[in-house]
Coordinates of C-alpha atoms and ligand atoms in Angstrom, one line a residue:
M6 CA 32.2 -104.6 33.6
P7 CA 32.5 -105.8 30.0
R8 CA 32.1 -102.9 27.6
T9 CA 29.8 -103.6 24.7
P10 CA 30.5 -101.4 21.7
P11 CA 27.9 -98.8 20.7
L12 CA 25.3 -99.9 18.2
L13 CA 26.5 -97.4 15.6
E14 CA 29.7 -95.3 15.5
L15 CA 31.4 -92.8 13.2
R16 CA 35.2 -92.4 13.5
N17 CA 36.9 -89.4 12.0
V18 CA 34.4 -89.1 9.2
D19 CA 35.1 -86.4 6.7
K20 CA 33.0 -85.3 3.7
R21 CA 33.5 -82.7 1.0
F22 CA 31.2 -81.6 -1.7
G23 CA 33.5 -79.9 -4.2
G24 CA 34.7 -76.8 -2.3
V25 CA 32.4 -77.3 0.7
H26 CA 33.9 -79.1 3.6
A27 CA 30.6 -80.4 5.0
L28 CA 32.0 -82.8 7.8
K29 CA 35.3 -82.4 9.5
G30 CA 36.6 -85.5 11.3
I31 CA 33.4 -86.4 13.0
D32 CA 33.2 -88.9 15.9
F33 CA 29.8 -90.1 17.0
E34 CA 28.4 -92.9 19.1
L35 CA 24.8 -94.1 19.2
W36 CA 23.5 -96.6 21.8
S37 CA 20.4 -98.8 21.8
G38 CA 17.7 -97.2 23.9
E39 CA 18.8 -93.6 23.6
V40 CA 17.3 -90.6 22.0
H41 CA 20.3 -88.7 20.6
A42 CA 19.5 -85.2 19.3
L43 CA 21.6 -83.5 16.7
V44 CA 21.5 -79.7 16.6
G45 CA 23.3 -77.1 14.6
E46 CA 22.7 -74.1 12.3
N47 CA 21.4 -74.6 8.8
G48 CA 24.4 -76.0 6.8
A49 CA 26.2 -77.3 9.9
G50 CA 26.3 -80.8 8.4
K51 CA 23.5 -82.6 10.2
S52 CA 21.7 -84.0 7.2
T53 CA 25.0 -85.0 5.5
M54 CA 26.1 -86.9 8.7
M55 CA 22.7 -88.7 8.8
K56 CA 22.8 -89.5 5.1
I57 CA 26.1 -91.3 5.7
L58 CA 24.5 -93.3 8.6
A59 CA 21.6 -94.2 6.3
G60 CA 23.6 -95.3 3.3
V61 CA 22.5 -92.4 1.2
I62 CA 26.0 -91.0 0.9
P63 CA 28.4 -93.9 0.4
D64 CA 31.5 -91.9 -0.5
Y65 CA 33.3 -90.3 2.5
R66 CA 36.5 -90.6 4.4
G67 CA 36.8 -92.2 7.8
E68 CA 35.0 -95.2 9.3
M69 CA 31.5 -96.3 10.3
R70 CA 31.1 -99.2 12.7
W71 CA 28.0 -101.3 13.4
R72 CA 28.2 -103.1 16.8
G73 CA 31.9 -102.5 16.8
E74 CA 32.6 -103.9 13.3
P75 CA 33.7 -101.6 10.5
I76 CA 31.0 -101.4 7.8
R77 CA 30.6 -99.6 4.5
L78 CA 27.0 -99.0 3.5
K79 CA 26.5 -99.2 -0.2
N80 CA 23.0 -97.7 -0.4
P81 CA 19.8 -97.0 1.6
R82 CA 18.5 -100.5 1.0
H83 CA 21.7 -101.9 2.6
A84 CA 21.1 -99.7 5.6
L85 CA 17.5 -100.8 5.9
E86 CA 18.5 -104.5 5.8
L87 CA 20.8 -103.8 8.7
G88 CA 18.0 -102.0 10.5
I89 CA 18.7 -98.3 9.9
A90 CA 15.8 -96.2 8.7
M91 CA 15.8 -92.5 7.9
I92 CA 13.0 -90.0 7.7
H93 CA 14.3 -87.4 5.3
Q94 CA 14.0 -83.7 5.6
E95 CA 12.8 -83.7 1.9
L96 CA 9.9 -86.0 2.3
S97 CA 9.8 -89.0 0.0
V98 CA 6.1 -89.7 0.1
M99 CA 3.8 -90.0 -2.9
P100 CA 0.9 -87.6 -2.4
E101 CA -1.2 -89.2 -5.2
L102 CA -1.2 -92.6 -3.5
T103 CA -3.4 -93.4 -0.5
V104 CA -2.2 -92.8 3.1
A105 CA -2.0 -96.6 3.6
E106 CA 0.2 -97.1 0.5
N107 CA 2.5 -94.4 1.7
V108 CA 2.9 -96.1 5.1
F109 CA 3.7 -99.4 3.3
L110 CA 5.6 -97.9 0.3
G111 CA 7.8 -100.6 -1.3
R112 CA 6.5 -103.5 1.0
Q113 CA 2.7 -103.6 0.5
P114 CA 1.1 -106.8 2.0
L115 CA 0.4 -109.2 -0.9
R116 CA -2.2 -111.8 -1.5
G117 CA -0.6 -114.0 -4.1
R118 CA 0.9 -111.5 -6.5
V119 CA -1.6 -108.6 -5.9
V120 CA -1.7 -106.1 -3.2
D121 CA -4.0 -107.1 -0.3
W122 CA -5.8 -103.8 0.0
R123 CA -8.2 -104.8 2.8
R124 CA -5.3 -106.0 4.9
M125 CA -3.2 -103.0 4.0
F126 CA -5.9 -100.5 5.0
L127 CA -6.6 -102.4 8.3
E128 CA -2.9 -102.5 9.2
A129 CA -2.3 -98.9 8.3
E130 CA -5.2 -97.8 10.5
G131 CA -3.9 -100.0 13.3
I132 CA -0.3 -98.6 13.0
L133 CA -1.4 -95.0 12.9
A134 CA -3.7 -95.5 15.9
E135 CA -1.0 -97.2 17.8
L136 CA 1.4 -94.3 17.1
G137 CA -1.2 -92.0 18.5
F138 CA -2.5 -90.7 15.2
G139 CA -6.0 -92.3 14.8
G140 CA -8.7 -90.6 12.9
I141 CA -6.9 -90.4 9.5
D142 CA -8.7 -92.0 6.6
V143 CA -6.0 -94.3 5.3
R144 CA -8.0 -94.9 2.0
A145 CA -7.9 -91.2 1.1
P146 CA -5.1 -89.9 -1.1
L147 CA -2.3 -88.4 1.0
A148 CA -2.6 -85.2 -1.0
D149 CA -6.0 -84.6 0.7
Y150 CA -4.1 -84.1 4.0
P151 CA -1.9 -81.2 5.1
L152 CA 1.9 -81.6 5.1
G153 CA 1.9 -82.7 8.8
V154 CA 0.2 -86.0 7.8
H155 CA 2.7 -86.5 5.0
Q156 CA 5.4 -86.3 7.7
L157 CA 3.5 -88.7 9.9
A158 CA 3.1 -91.3 7.0
E159 CA 6.8 -91.2 6.6
V160 CA 7.4 -91.6 10.3
A161 CA 4.9 -94.6 10.4
R162 CA 6.8 -96.2 7.5
A163 CA 10.2 -95.9 9.2
V164 CA 8.8 -97.1 12.6
T165 CA 7.1 -100.2 11.2
S166 CA 10.0 -101.2 9.0
G167 CA 11.4 -103.0 12.0
A168 CA 14.5 -100.8 12.2
R169 CA 16.6 -100.6 15.3
V170 CA 18.0 -97.2 14.4
I171 CA 15.5 -94.5 13.4
I172 CA 16.8 -91.2 12.1
M173 CA 14.4 -88.3 12.0
D174 CA 15.6 -85.3 10.1
E175 CA 13.4 -82.3 11.2
P176 CA 10.3 -84.5 11.6
T177 CA 8.2 -81.8 13.2
S178 CA 8.8 -79.0 10.8
A179 CA 5.2 -79.2 9.4
L180 CA 3.4 -80.6 12.5
S181 CA 0.9 -78.8 14.6
P182 CA 1.7 -78.5 18.3
M183 CA -0.6 -81.4 19.2
E184 CA 0.9 -83.6 16.5
T185 CA 4.4 -82.7 17.7
E186 CA 3.5 -83.7 21.3
R187 CA 2.3 -87.1 20.1
L188 CA 5.4 -87.6 17.9
L189 CA 7.7 -86.8 20.9
A190 CA 5.8 -89.3 23.0
L191 CA 6.3 -91.8 20.3
V192 CA 10.0 -91.1 20.2
R193 CA 10.3 -91.8 23.9
R194 CA 8.3 -95.1 23.5
L195 CA 10.7 -96.2 20.7
A196 CA 13.7 -95.6 22.9
A197 CA 12.0 -97.4 25.8
A198 CA 11.5 -100.3 23.5
G199 CA 15.3 -100.4 22.9
K200 CA 15.5 -98.6 19.6
A201 CA 18.1 -95.9 19.0
V202 CA 16.6 -92.7 17.7
V203 CA 18.6 -89.8 16.2
Y204 CA 16.5 -86.7 16.3
I205 CA 17.3 -83.6 14.4
S206 CA 15.4 -80.4 15.1
H207 CA 15.7 -76.7 15.1
F208 CA 13.2 -76.4 18.0
L209 CA 15.5 -76.5 21.0
E210 CA 12.7 -76.9 23.5
E211 CA 11.7 -80.1 21.8
V212 CA 15.3 -81.3 21.8
T213 CA 16.0 -80.7 25.5
H214 CA 12.7 -82.3 26.3
V215 CA 13.0 -85.5 24.3
A216 CA 16.7 -86.3 24.1
D217 CA 19.0 -88.2 26.4
R218 CA 22.1 -86.8 24.8
I219 CA 22.6 -83.9 22.4
T220 CA 25.4 -83.6 19.9
V221 CA 26.1 -80.1 18.6
L222 CA 27.6 -79.5 15.1
R223 CA 29.0 -76.2 14.0
N224 CA 30.4 -75.6 10.5
G225 CA 31.0 -79.3 9.9
E226 CA 32.6 -80.0 13.3
R227 CA 31.3 -81.7 16.4
V228 CA 31.7 -79.1 19.1
A229 CA 30.1 -81.1 21.9
T230 CA 28.1 -84.1 23.0
L231 CA 26.2 -83.4 26.2
E232 CA 23.7 -85.0 28.6
A233 CA 20.4 -83.4 27.9
R234 CA 19.7 -83.1 31.6
A235 CA 22.9 -81.2 32.2
T236 CA 22.4 -78.5 29.6
D237 CA 19.9 -75.8 28.5
K238 CA 18.8 -73.8 25.5
A239 CA 21.1 -70.9 26.2
E240 CA 24.2 -73.2 26.3
L241 CA 23.1 -75.0 23.1
V242 CA 22.6 -71.7 21.3
R243 CA 26.1 -70.6 22.3
L244 CA 27.6 -73.9 21.2
M245 CA 25.7 -73.9 17.9
L246 CA 26.6 -70.3 16.9
G247 CA 29.9 -69.7 18.5
R248 CA 30.7 -66.2 19.6
E249 CA 30.3 -64.5 16.2
A250 CA 26.6 -64.7 15.7
R251 CA 24.9 -61.5 16.7
F252 CA 22.0 -61.4 14.4
F253 CA 21.2 -65.1 14.6
E254 CA 21.1 -65.3 18.4
S255 CA 17.6 -63.8 18.5
S256 CA 16.3 -66.3 16.0
Y257 CA 17.2 -69.1 18.3
V258 CA 16.6 -67.7 21.8
G259 CA 12.9 -67.5 21.2
R260 CA 10.8 -64.5 20.4
R261 CA 11.8 -61.5 18.4
R262 CA 9.8 -58.3 18.2
V263 CA 9.1 -57.1 14.7
A264 CA 8.5 -53.4 14.6
D265 CA 6.7 -51.6 11.7
A266 CA 9.3 -48.9 11.9
H267 CA 9.3 -47.7 8.3
S268 CA 5.6 -47.4 7.5
G269 CA 6.0 -43.6 7.6
E270 CA 8.7 -43.7 4.9
P271 CA 7.8 -43.4 1.2
A272 CA 6.6 -46.6 -0.5
V273 CA 9.3 -47.6 -3.0
L274 CA 7.8 -50.8 -4.3
E275 CA 4.0 -51.5 -4.6
V276 CA 2.7 -54.8 -5.8
R277 CA -1.0 -55.2 -6.3
G278 CA -2.9 -58.4 -7.2
L279 CA 0.2 -60.0 -8.8
T280 CA -0.6 -63.4 -10.2
L281 CA 1.5 -66.0 -11.9
P282 CA -0.6 -69.0 -12.8
R283 CA 0.0 -72.2 -10.7
R284 CA 2.7 -70.4 -8.7
F285 CA 1.1 -67.5 -6.8
A286 CA -2.0 -65.4 -6.8
D287 CA -3.3 -62.0 -5.7
V288 CA -0.1 -60.9 -4.0
D289 CA -0.2 -57.4 -2.5
L290 CA 3.0 -56.1 -1.0
T291 CA 4.5 -52.7 -0.2
L292 CA 8.1 -52.0 0.5
H293 CA 9.2 -48.7 2.1
R294 CA 12.5 -46.9 1.9
G295 CA 15.1 -48.4 4.2
E296 CA 13.2 -51.4 5.5
I297 CA 13.9 -55.1 5.3
V298 CA 10.8 -57.1 4.8
G299 CA 11.0 -60.9 5.2
L300 CA 9.0 -63.2 2.9
Y301 CA 9.0 -66.6 4.5
G302 CA 7.5 -69.8 3.0
L303 CA 8.2 -73.5 2.7
I304 CA 9.9 -74.7 -0.5
G305 CA 7.2 -74.8 -3.2
S306 CA 5.1 -72.1 -1.6
G307 CA 5.7 -69.7 -4.6
H308 CA 7.9 -67.2 -2.7
F309 CA 11.0 -67.7 -4.9
E310 CA 8.9 -67.4 -8.1
L311 CA 7.5 -64.1 -6.7
G312 CA 11.1 -62.8 -6.4
E313 CA 11.8 -64.0 -10.0
T314 CA 8.6 -62.3 -11.3
L315 CA 9.5 -59.0 -9.6
F316 CA 12.8 -59.1 -11.4
G317 CA 11.0 -59.7 -14.7
L318 CA 12.0 -63.3 -15.2
H319 CA 8.3 -64.4 -15.6
R320 CA 5.4 -62.5 -17.1
P321 CA 2.5 -62.3 -14.6
S322 CA -1.0 -63.0 -15.9
R323 CA -2.5 -60.3 -13.7
G324 CA -1.6 -57.5 -11.3
Q325 CA 0.9 -54.7 -11.3
V326 CA 4.3 -53.7 -9.9
R327 CA 5.1 -50.1 -9.4
L328 CA 8.6 -48.8 -8.5
E329 CA 8.5 -45.3 -7.1
G330 CA 5.1 -44.9 -8.7
R331 CA 6.1 -46.0 -12.2
P332 CA 4.8 -49.3 -13.6
L333 CA 7.6 -51.8 -13.9
A334 CA 7.2 -54.1 -16.9
G335 CA 9.6 -55.9 -19.2
G336 CA 12.5 -58.1 -18.4
P337 CA 15.4 -58.0 -16.0
G338 CA 17.1 -55.3 -18.0
A339 CA 14.2 -52.9 -17.4
A340 CA 14.1 -53.9 -13.7
I341 CA 17.8 -53.1 -13.3
A342 CA 17.4 -49.8 -15.1
A343 CA 14.6 -48.9 -12.8
G344 CA 16.7 -49.7 -9.7
L345 CA 15.6 -53.2 -8.8
A346 CA 18.3 -55.6 -8.1
Y347 CA 17.9 -59.4 -7.6
L348 CA 19.9 -62.1 -5.9
P349 CA 18.8 -65.5 -7.1
P350 CA 18.5 -68.5 -4.7
S351 CA 21.1 -70.4 -6.6
R352 CA 24.4 -68.4 -6.7
R353 CA 25.5 -70.2 -9.9
Q354 CA 22.7 -68.6 -11.8
G355 CA 24.3 -65.2 -11.3
L356 CA 28.0 -65.9 -11.5
F357 CA 30.6 -66.7 -14.1
L358 CA 32.7 -69.1 -12.2
Q359 CA 35.8 -69.1 -14.5
K360 CA 36.0 -65.4 -14.6
P361 CA 37.8 -63.3 -12.0
V362 CA 36.0 -61.5 -9.2
Y363 CA 36.4 -58.1 -10.7
Q364 CA 34.6 -59.1 -14.0
N365 CA 31.8 -60.6 -12.1
V366 CA 31.4 -57.5 -9.9
T367 CA 31.5 -54.9 -12.7
L368 CA 29.4 -56.9 -15.2
P369 CA 26.1 -55.0 -14.9
W370 CA 27.9 -51.6 -14.8
L371 CA 30.3 -51.9 -17.8
G372 CA 28.6 -49.0 -19.6
R373 CA 29.0 -46.7 -16.7
I374 CA 32.4 -47.2 -15.2
G375 CA 34.0 -45.4 -18.2
G376 CA 33.5 -45.9 -21.8
V377 CA 32.5 -49.1 -23.6
V378 CA 35.7 -50.9 -22.6
P379 CA 36.6 -49.6 -19.1
P380 CA 40.2 -49.8 -18.1
V381 CA 40.8 -53.0 -16.3
R382 CA 42.9 -51.1 -13.7
R383 CA 39.8 -49.1 -12.7
E384 CA 37.6 -52.2 -12.5
V385 CA 40.2 -53.9 -10.3
A386 CA 40.6 -50.9 -8.1
L387 CA 36.9 -50.5 -7.7
T388 CA 36.5 -54.2 -6.9
R389 CA 39.3 -54.1 -4.4
G390 CA 37.4 -51.5 -2.3
L391 CA 34.2 -53.5 -2.5
A392 CA 35.9 -56.7 -1.6
D393 CA 37.1 -55.0 1.6
R394 CA 33.6 -53.8 2.4
V395 CA 32.0 -57.3 2.1
G396 CA 34.9 -59.1 3.8
L397 CA 35.9 -61.2 0.8
R398 CA 38.4 -63.8 1.7
P399 CA 41.0 -63.8 0.1
P400 CA 40.4 -60.2 -1.0
D401 CA 41.8 -60.9 -4.4
P402 CA 39.9 -59.3 -7.4
L403 CA 41.9 -61.3 -9.9
R404 CA 41.1 -64.7 -8.5
A405 CA 38.4 -66.8 -10.4
V406 CA 35.1 -66.8 -8.6
G407 CA 34.9 -70.6 -8.8
A408 CA 37.9 -70.9 -6.5
F409 CA 36.1 -69.2 -3.6
S410 CA 33.9 -70.9 -1.0
G411 CA 30.1 -70.6 -1.3
G412 CA 29.9 -67.9 1.3
N413 CA 32.5 -65.8 -0.4
Q414 CA 30.9 -66.3 -3.8
Q415 CA 27.8 -64.9 -2.3
K416 CA 29.8 -61.8 -1.2
V417 CA 30.9 -61.4 -4.8
V418 CA 27.3 -61.2 -5.9
L419 CA 26.5 -58.8 -3.2
A420 CA 29.5 -56.6 -4.0
R421 CA 28.1 -56.2 -7.5
W422 CA 25.1 -54.3 -6.1
L423 CA 27.2 -52.1 -3.9
V424 CA 28.8 -50.3 -6.9
E425 CA 25.6 -48.3 -7.1
P426 CA 23.0 -49.3 -4.5
P427 CA 19.6 -50.2 -6.0
R428 CA 16.3 -48.7 -4.8
V429 CA 14.9 -52.2 -4.2
F430 CA 16.9 -55.3 -3.5
V431 CA 15.1 -58.6 -3.8
V432 CA 17.3 -61.3 -2.3
S433 CA 16.4 -65.0 -2.3
E434 CA 18.0 -67.3 0.2
P435 CA 21.1 -65.1 0.6
T436 CA 22.7 -67.2 3.3
R437 CA 21.9 -70.8 2.3
G438 CA 24.7 -73.3 2.8
M439 CA 27.1 -70.8 4.5
D440 CA 28.9 -71.1 7.8
V441 CA 27.7 -69.0 10.6
G442 CA 30.3 -66.3 10.3
A443 CA 29.7 -65.8 6.6
K444 CA 25.9 -65.7 7.2
E445 CA 26.4 -62.9 9.7
E446 CA 28.5 -60.9 7.2
V447 CA 26.0 -61.3 4.5
L448 CA 23.1 -60.1 6.7
K449 CA 25.3 -57.2 7.9
I450 CA 25.7 -56.1 4.3
L451 CA 21.9 -56.2 3.8
K452 CA 21.4 -54.1 7.0
E453 CA 23.9 -51.6 5.8
L454 CA 22.1 -51.3 2.4
A455 CA 18.8 -50.8 4.2
E456 CA 20.4 -48.1 6.4
K457 CA 21.4 -46.3 3.2
G458 CA 17.7 -46.3 2.1
V459 CA 17.5 -49.5 0.0
A460 CA 14.2 -51.4 0.4
V461 CA 15.1 -55.0 0.9
L462 CA 12.8 -58.0 0.3
L463 CA 14.4 -61.0 2.0
I464 CA 12.9 -64.2 0.6
S465 CA 13.8 -67.4 2.5
S466 CA 12.7 -70.9 3.6
E467 CA 14.9 -70.6 6.6
P468 CA 13.0 -69.1 9.5
E469 CA 16.2 -68.2 11.3
T470 CA 17.4 -66.1 8.4
V471 CA 14.2 -64.1 8.2
L472 CA 13.9 -63.7 12.0
A473 CA 17.5 -62.5 12.2
V474 CA 17.1 -59.2 10.3
A475 CA 13.6 -58.7 8.9
E476 CA 11.5 -55.8 10.4
R477 CA 8.2 -57.0 9.0
I478 CA 7.5 -60.6 8.0
L479 CA 5.1 -61.9 5.4
V480 CA 4.3 -65.6 5.3
M481 CA 3.5 -67.3 2.0
A482 CA 1.7 -70.7 1.7
K483 CA 0.5 -72.3 -1.5
G484 CA 1.0 -69.2 -3.5
R485 CA -0.8 -66.8 -1.2
I486 CA 0.3 -64.4 1.5
V487 CA -1.3 -65.9 4.6
E488 CA 0.2 -63.8 7.4
H489 CA 1.4 -60.2 7.8
L490 CA 3.5 -60.0 11.0
E491 CA 4.3 -56.5 12.2
D492 CA 4.5 -54.7 15.4
R493 CA 4.4 -57.9 17.5
E494 CA 6.4 -60.8 18.9
V495 CA 7.2 -63.5 16.5
T496 CA 8.6 -67.0 17.1
K497 CA 10.0 -69.6 14.7
E498 CA 7.0 -71.8 15.5
M499 CA 4.6 -69.2 14.4
L500 CA 6.3 -68.8 11.1
V501 CA 6.6 -72.5 10.4
H502 CA 3.0 -73.3 11.3
A503 CA 1.6 -70.4 9.3
A504 CA 3.7 -71.6 6.3
A505 CA 2.3 -75.1 6.7
G506 CA -1.2 -73.6 6.4
E507 CA -2.2 -73.7 10.0
M508 CA -2.4 -70.6 12.0
Q509 CA -1.2 -71.0 15.5
R510 CA -3.7 -68.9 17.5
S511 CA -1.9 -69.2 20.8
A512 CA 1.2 -67.1 21.4
Ligands
ADP23 N1 24.6 -82.8 -2.4 C1 25.3 -81.7 -2.0 N2 26.1 -81.0 -2.9 C2 26.8 -79.9 -2.5 N3 26.8 -79.4 -1.3 C3 26.1 -80.0 -0.4 C4 25.3 -81.2 -0.7 N4 24.6 -81.5 0.4 C5 25.0 -80.7 1.4 N5 25.9 -79.7 0.9 C6 26.5 -78.7 1.6 O1 27.1 -79.2 2.8 C7 26.9 -78.4 3.9 C8 26.1 -79.1 5.0 O2 24.8 -79.3 4.6 P1 23.7 -80.2 5.4 O3 24.3 -81.4 5.9 O4 22.5 -80.3 4.6 O5 23.5 -79.2 6.6 P2 22.3 -79.2 7.7 O6 21.4 -80.4 7.5 O7 23.0 -79.1 9.0 O8 21.5 -77.9 7.5 C9 26.2 -77.2 3.4 O9 27.1 -76.2 3.1 C10 25.5 -77.7 2.2 O10 25.3 -76.6 1.2
MG24 MG1 19.4 -80.6 7.1

């Protein structure tokens, strides 16, 4: 039998972003007519790999082949000309334009030199109906619709671009269960029509249901490519996480029970009616001694700004924050003095990369370790002990922080707060961009702090991170707390749908 080459191939593809080794010698084959799912933890390299396939990342090592021929994509337009379209995780829609314009973005039907609106509206209606999503007013601004419709507009755009390869990077993250059903049916129809679909999703039921083959990435490596029929969720979770991931397993396997175990403990932080104009409004929140409360929201929901405001980086227009009964007001200095520590979502905000680890660790404590200028020897010794506790690798207090991997830089920031544990620790996105092992270590440190009595507010846009360790979970959407989940079973789907502004009443 003559072997035709795959439609698209990667051979030994390698990609680094500075110190991050995002893809390590990846091989990948994609055939016409298949749905090929790509799964892996946050940070495993899925989006990076797909951005290479779609011409978004042109600089990498290794080779890409199109129908057996080596090819070097210069940019996304080049990929589109070849027939490769990608629906990005970060949507590229324009909410202020109409639904129809978003479907046709960049290639609106023209009459002479002006846009043929009538035709565009008719065709957009037709396309959405054909995709199984009728009933959307294509003349309305996209902004009038929930995030799910934004995602659908982007899907419609890719599907109608005539592409032969369609890459969907987490396309259902904001879709309702019914919209998801329809999208999965569409994916199957595309494959039946001979297209190749790459499907990235964190929802493993979806993946095993829709895919023909599944490739698993872990920490930038391809660990397996499997026939979907011959595998199951448990095996996928094992391959994605490896053996090291105790906390994360529950986030993937399905439900996790959140217990309101600390409500009897004294309230350490009380937030009432806190409002920061255009970011969040009327936030009420209580943290008890020794508990980890998750605050989950989509990017832009206001949850990160809430963390910044608690730390005193913004001045709220209304409401109050009390720490052990005393009003907390003033900037970060006052917050630290009162016992509130803060870990920003971007590590660079909190680190001096050229300075050695020990200086970064002892920075907030200089006044206390011994005199105005503490002996370096004491700082280094103190840091050495902390480096051990957080599992810093290499455990060298004298090395510049910039020379460590992202996960280890995060451990340096955490070590800083172990010198003298705070009363309240507000941590934003503490495990973003880390490999599974480092994530586990970071969450373990948070657990240990909570066991010592610290009240932890864990703010994240990664449902897995929140589910892994939080005991109660609050969901924020458009600047408001829309769900309090305690003393019940919680699934990732529930979190994501609540954050997208739709309650999922089943479950
Ligand atoms: N533009 C970038 N600059 C620096 N690091 C990046 C960039 N894009 C991705 N990374 C890093 O590369 C790794 C893989 O990221 P990504 O491909 O987005 O993972 P996934 O999509 O599987 O969650 C992560 O550690 C991430 O932080
Ligand atoms: Mg991604």
